Coordinates of N, CA and C in Angstrom, one line a residue:
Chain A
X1 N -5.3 25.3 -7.9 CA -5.6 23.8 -7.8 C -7.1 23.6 -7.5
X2 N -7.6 22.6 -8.4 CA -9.1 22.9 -7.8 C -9.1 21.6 -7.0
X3 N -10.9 21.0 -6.5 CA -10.8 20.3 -5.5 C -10.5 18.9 -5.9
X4 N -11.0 18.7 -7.0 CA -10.5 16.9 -7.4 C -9.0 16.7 -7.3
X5 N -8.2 17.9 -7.9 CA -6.8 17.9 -7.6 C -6.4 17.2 -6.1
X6 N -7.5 18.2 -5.1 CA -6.8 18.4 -4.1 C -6.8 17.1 -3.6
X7 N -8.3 16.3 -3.8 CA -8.7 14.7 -3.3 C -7.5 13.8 -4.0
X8 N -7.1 14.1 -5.1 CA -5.9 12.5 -5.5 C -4.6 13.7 -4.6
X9 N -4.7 14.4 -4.5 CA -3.1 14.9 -3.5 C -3.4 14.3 -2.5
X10 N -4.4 14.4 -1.6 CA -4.9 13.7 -0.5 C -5.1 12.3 -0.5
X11 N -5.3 11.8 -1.6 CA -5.1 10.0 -1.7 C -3.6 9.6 -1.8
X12 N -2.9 10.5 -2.6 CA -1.1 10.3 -2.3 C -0.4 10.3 -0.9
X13 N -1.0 11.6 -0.6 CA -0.2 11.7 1.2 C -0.4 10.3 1.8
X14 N -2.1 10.1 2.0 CA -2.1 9.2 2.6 C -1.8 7.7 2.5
X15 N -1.6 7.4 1.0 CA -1.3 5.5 0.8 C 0.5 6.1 0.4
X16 N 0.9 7.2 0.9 CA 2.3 7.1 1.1 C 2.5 7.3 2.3
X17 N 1.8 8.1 3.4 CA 2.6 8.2 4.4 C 2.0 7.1 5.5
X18 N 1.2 6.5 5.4 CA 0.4 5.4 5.6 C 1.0 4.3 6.0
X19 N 2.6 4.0 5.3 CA 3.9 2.9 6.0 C 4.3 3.3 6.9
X20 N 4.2 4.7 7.6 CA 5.6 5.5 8.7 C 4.9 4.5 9.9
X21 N 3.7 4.5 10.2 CA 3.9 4.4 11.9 C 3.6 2.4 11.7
X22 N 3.7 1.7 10.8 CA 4.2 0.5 10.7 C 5.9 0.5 10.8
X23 N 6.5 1.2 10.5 CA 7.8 1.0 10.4 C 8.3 1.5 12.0
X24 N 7.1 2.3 12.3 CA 8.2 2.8 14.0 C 7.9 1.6 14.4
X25 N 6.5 1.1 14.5 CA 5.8 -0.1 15.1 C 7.0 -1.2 15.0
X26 N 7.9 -1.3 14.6 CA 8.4 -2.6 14.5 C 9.6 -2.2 14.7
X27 N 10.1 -0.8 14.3 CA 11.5 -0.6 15.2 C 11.4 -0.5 16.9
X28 N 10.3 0.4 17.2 CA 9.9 0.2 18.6 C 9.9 -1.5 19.2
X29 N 9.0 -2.2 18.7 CA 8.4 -3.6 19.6 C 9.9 -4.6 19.2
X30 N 10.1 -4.8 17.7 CA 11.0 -5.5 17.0 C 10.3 -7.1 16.7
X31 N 9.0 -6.9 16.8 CA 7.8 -8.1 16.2 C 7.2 -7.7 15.3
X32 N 7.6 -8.7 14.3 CA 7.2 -8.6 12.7 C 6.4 -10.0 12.5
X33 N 6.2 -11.1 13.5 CA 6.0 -12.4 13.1 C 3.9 -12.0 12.8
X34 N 3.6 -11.2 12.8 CA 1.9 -11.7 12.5 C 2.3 -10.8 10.8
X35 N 2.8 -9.8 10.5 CA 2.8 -9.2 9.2 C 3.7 -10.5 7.9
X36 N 3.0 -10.3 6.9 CA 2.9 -10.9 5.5 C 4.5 -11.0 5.0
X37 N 5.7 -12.0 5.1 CA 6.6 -11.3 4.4 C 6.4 -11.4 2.5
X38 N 4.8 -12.0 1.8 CA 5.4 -12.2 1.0 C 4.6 -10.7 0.2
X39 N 3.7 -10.5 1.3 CA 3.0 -8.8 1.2 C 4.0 -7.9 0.7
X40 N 5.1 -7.6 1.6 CA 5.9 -6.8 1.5 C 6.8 -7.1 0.2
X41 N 6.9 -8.1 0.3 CA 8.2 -8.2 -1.3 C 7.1 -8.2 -2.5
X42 N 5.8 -8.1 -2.6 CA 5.0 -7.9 -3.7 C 5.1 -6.6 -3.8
X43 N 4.8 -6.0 -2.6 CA 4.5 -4.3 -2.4 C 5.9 -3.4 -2.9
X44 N 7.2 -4.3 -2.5 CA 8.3 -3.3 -2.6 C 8.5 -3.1 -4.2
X45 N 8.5 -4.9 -4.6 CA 8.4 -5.0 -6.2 C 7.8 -3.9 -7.2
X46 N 6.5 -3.8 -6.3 CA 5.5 -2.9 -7.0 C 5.6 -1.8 -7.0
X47 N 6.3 -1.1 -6.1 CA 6.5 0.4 -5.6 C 7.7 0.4 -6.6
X48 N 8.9 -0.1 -6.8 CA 10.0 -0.1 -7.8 C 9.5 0.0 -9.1
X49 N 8.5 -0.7 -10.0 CA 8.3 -0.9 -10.9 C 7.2 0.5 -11.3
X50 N 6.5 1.2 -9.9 CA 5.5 2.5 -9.8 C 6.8 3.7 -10.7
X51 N 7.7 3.6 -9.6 CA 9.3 4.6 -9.6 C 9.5 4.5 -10.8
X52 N 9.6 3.4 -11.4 CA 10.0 3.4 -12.9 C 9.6 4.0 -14.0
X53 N 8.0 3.4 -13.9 CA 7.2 4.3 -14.5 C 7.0 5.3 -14.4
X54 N 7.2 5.9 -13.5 CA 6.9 7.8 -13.2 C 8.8 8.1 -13.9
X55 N 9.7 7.2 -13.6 CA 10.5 8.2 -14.4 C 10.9 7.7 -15.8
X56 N 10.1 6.7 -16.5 CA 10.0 6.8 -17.7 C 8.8 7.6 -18.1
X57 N 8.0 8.2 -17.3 CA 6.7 9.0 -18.4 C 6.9 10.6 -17.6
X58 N 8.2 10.6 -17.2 CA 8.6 11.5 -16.4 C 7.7 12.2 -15.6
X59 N 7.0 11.7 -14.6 CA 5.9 12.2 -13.8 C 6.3 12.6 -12.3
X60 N 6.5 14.0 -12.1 CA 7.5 14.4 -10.6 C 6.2 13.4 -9.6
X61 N 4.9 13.4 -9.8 CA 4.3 13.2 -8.7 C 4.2 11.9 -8.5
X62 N 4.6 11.2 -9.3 CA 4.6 9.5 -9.4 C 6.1 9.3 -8.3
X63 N 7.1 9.9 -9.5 CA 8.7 9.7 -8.7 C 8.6 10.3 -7.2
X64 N 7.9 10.7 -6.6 CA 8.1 11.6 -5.4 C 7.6 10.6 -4.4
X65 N 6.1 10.6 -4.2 CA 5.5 9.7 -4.0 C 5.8 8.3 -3.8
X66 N 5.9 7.6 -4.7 CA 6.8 6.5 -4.9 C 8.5 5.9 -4.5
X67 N 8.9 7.2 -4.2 CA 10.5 7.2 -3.6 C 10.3 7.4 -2.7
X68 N 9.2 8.0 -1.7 CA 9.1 7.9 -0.4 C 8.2 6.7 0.1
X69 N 7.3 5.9 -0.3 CA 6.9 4.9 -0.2 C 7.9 3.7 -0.3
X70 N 8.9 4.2 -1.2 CA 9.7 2.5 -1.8 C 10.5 2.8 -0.1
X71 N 10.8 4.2 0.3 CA 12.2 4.3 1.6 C 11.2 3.4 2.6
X72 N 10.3 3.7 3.1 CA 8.9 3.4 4.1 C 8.9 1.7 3.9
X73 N 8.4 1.1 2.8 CA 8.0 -0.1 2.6 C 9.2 -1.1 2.6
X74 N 10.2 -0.2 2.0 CA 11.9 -1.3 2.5 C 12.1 -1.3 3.4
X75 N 12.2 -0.5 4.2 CA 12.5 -0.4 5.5 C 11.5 -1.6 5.9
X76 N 10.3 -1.7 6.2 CA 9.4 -2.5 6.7 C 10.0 -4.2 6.6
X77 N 10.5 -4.3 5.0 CA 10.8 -5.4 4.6 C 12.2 -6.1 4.8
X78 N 12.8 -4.9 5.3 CA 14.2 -5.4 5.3 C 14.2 -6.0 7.3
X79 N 13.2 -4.7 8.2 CA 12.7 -5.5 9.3 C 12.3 -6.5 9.7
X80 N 11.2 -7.2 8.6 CA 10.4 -8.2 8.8 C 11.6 -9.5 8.3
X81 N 12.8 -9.4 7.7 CA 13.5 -10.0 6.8 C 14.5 -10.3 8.4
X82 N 15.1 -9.4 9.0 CA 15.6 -9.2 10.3 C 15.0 -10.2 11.3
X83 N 14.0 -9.3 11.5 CA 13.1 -9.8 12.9 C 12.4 -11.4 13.2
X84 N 12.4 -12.1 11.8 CA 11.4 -12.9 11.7 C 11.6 -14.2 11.9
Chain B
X1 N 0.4 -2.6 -26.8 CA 0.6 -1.8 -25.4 C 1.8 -1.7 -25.6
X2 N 2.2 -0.7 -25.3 CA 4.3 -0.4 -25.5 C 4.9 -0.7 -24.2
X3 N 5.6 -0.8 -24.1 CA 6.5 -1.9 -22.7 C 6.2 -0.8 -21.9
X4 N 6.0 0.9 -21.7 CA 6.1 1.5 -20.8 C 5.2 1.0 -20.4
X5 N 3.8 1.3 -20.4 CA 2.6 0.6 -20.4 C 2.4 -0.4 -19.7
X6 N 3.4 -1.0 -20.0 CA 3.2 -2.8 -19.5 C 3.6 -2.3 -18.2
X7 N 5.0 -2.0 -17.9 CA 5.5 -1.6 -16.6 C 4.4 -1.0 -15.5
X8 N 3.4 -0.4 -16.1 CA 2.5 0.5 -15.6 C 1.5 -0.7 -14.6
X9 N 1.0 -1.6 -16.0 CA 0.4 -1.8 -15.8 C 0.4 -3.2 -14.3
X10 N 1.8 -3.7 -14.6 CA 2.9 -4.6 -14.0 C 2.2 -4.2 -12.6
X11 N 3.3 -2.7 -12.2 CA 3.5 -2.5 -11.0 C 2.0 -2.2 -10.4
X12 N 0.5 -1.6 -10.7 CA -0.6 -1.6 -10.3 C -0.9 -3.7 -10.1
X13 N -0.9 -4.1 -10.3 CA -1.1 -5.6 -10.1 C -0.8 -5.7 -9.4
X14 N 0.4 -5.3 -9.0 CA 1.5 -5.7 -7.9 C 1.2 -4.9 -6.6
X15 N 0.8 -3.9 -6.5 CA 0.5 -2.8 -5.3 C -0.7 -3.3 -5.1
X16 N -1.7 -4.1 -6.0 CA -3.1 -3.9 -5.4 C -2.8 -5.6 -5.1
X17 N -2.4 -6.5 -5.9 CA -2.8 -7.9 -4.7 C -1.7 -8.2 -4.0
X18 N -0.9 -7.0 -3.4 CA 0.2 -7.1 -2.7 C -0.4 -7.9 -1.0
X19 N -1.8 -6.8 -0.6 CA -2.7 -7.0 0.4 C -3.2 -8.6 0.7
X20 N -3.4 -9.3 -0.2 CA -4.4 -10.4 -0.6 C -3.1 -11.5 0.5
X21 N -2.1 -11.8 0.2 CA -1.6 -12.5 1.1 C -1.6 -12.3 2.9
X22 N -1.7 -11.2 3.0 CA -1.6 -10.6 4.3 C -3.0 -10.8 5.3
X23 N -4.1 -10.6 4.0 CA -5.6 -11.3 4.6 C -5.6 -12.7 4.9
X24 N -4.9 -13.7 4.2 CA -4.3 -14.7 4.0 C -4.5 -15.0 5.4
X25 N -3.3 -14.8 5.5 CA -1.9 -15.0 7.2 C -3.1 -14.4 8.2
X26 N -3.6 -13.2 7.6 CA -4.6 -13.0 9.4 C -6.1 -14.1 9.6
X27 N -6.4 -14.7 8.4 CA -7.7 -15.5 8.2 C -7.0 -16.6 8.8
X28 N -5.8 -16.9 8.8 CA -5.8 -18.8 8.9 C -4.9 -18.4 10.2
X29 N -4.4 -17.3 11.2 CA -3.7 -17.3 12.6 C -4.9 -17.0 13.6
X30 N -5.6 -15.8 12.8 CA -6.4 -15.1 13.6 C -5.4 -13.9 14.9
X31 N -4.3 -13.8 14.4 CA -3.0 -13.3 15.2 C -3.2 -11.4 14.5
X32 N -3.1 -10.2 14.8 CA -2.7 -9.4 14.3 C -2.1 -8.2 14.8
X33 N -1.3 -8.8 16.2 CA -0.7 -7.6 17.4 C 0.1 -6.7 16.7
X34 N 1.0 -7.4 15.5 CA 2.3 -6.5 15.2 C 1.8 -5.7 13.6
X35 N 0.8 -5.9 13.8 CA -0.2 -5.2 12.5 C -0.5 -3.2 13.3
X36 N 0.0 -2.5 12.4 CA -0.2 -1.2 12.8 C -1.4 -0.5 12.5
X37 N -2.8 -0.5 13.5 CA -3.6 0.1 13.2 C -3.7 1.5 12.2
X38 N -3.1 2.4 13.1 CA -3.2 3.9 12.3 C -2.4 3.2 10.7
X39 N -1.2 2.6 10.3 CA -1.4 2.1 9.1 C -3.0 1.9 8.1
X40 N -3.3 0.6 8.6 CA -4.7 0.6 8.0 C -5.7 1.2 8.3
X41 N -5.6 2.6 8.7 CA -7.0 3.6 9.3 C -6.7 4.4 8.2
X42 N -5.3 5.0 8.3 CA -5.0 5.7 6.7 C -4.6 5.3 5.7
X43 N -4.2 4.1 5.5 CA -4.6 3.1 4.1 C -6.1 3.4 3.5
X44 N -6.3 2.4 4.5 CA -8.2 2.9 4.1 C -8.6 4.5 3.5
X45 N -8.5 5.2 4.1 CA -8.5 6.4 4.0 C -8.4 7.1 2.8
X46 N -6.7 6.9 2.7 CA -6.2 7.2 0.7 C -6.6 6.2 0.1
X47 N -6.8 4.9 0.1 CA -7.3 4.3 -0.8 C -8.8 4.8 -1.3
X48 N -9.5 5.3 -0.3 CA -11.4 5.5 -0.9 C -10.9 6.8 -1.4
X49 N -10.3 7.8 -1.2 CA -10.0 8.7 -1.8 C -9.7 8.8 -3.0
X50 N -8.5 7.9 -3.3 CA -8.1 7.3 -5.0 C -9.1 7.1 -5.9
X51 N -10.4 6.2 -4.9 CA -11.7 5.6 -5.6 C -12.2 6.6 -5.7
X52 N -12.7 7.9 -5.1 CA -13.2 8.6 -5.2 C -12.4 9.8 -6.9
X53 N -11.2 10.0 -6.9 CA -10.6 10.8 -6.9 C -10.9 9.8 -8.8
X54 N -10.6 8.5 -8.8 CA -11.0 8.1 -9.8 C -12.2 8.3 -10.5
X55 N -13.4 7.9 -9.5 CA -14.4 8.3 -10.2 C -14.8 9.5 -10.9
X56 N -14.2 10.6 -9.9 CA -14.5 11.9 -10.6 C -13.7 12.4 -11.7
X57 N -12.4 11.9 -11.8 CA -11.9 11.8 -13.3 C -12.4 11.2 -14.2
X58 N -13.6 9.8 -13.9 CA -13.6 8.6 -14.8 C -12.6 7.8 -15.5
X59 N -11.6 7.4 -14.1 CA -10.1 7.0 -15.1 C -10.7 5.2 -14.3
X60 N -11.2 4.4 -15.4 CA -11.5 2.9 -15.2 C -10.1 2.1 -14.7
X61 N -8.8 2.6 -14.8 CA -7.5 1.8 -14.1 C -8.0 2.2 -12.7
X62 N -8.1 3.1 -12.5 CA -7.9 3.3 -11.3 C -8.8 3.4 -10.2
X63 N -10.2 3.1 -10.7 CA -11.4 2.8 -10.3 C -11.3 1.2 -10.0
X64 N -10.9 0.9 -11.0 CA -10.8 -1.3 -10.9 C -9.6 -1.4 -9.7
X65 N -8.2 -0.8 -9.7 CA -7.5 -0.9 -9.2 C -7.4 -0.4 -7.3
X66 N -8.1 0.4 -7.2 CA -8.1 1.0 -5.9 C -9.2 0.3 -5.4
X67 N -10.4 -0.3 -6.1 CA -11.8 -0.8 -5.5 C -11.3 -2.3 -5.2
X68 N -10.4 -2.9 -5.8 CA -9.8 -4.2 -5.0 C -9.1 -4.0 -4.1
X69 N -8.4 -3.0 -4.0 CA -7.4 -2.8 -3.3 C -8.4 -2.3 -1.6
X70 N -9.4 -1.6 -2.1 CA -10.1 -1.2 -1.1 C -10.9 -2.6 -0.3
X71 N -11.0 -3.9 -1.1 CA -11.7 -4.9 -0.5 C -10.9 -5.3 0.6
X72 N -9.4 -5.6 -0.4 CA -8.7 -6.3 0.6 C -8.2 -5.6 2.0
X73 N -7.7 -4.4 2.2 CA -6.9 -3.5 3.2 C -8.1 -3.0 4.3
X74 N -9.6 -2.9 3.4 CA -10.6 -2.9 4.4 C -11.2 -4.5 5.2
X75 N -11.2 -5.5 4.7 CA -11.1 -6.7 5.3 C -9.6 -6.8 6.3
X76 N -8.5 -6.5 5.8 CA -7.6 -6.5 6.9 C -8.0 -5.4 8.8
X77 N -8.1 -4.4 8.0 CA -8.3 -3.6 8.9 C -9.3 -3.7 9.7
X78 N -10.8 -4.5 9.3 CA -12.0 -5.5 10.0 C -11.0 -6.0 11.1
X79 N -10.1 -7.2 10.5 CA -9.5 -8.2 11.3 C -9.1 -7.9 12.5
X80 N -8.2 -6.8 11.6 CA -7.1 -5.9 13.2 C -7.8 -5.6 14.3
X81 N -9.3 -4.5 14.2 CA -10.1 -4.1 15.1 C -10.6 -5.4 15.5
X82 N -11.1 -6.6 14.8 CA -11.6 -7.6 15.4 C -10.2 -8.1 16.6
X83 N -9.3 -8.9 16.4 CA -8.5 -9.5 16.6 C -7.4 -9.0 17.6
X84 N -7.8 -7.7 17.9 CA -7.1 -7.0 18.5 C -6.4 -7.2 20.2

């Protein structure tokens, strides 16, 4: 793997794992009222429609990526949906 | 453009002005307690990475798409540190 590889691997980790400590943040406190609900239903939309695309151009690193973002970002949304 | 495409193109819209409402809500409360810093420290993060990771491929989707994306999540994350 050379190093440009390694920088978009490294851009993946992080704008995917990047939702985790928003989602504890709000199972911990259970205050969602300053975060966007209409952020999140554009973001979820978008992450679904990411998924799709990676499994229509059958791309493992799109589907992977993006199935862990859609678990992270639902989660967030279905809290903010809860809590608000 | 063949519908896959379009889907492609769909869900990048949607992930990048996902942000833009969320600057929104923190411009007109000035509120951003239940906003998760380390979120937007590694947002930031993978997103200049993407930009980076773009440029050094020369892939123009993803140079246009991540450098908005970088305006808005870097103006949130201003907020947060400001607002804190």
């Amino acid at each position: 793997m050379n190093w440009i590889t390694t920088i978009g691997l490294l851009a993946a980790i992080c704008t995917t794992m990047a939702f985790l400590p928003q989602a504890i943040k709000i199972i911990k406190t259970k205050h969602t009222k300053d975060l966007s609900l209409n952020m999140y239903l554009v973001l979820v939309i978008g992450v679904i429609l990411w998924l799709t695309y990676g499994i229509l151009i059958q791309d493992l690193p799109l589907i992977i990526a993006n199935g862990i973002t859609l678990m992270f970002t639902s989660t967030i949304l279905t809290l903010k949906i809860k809590y608000k």
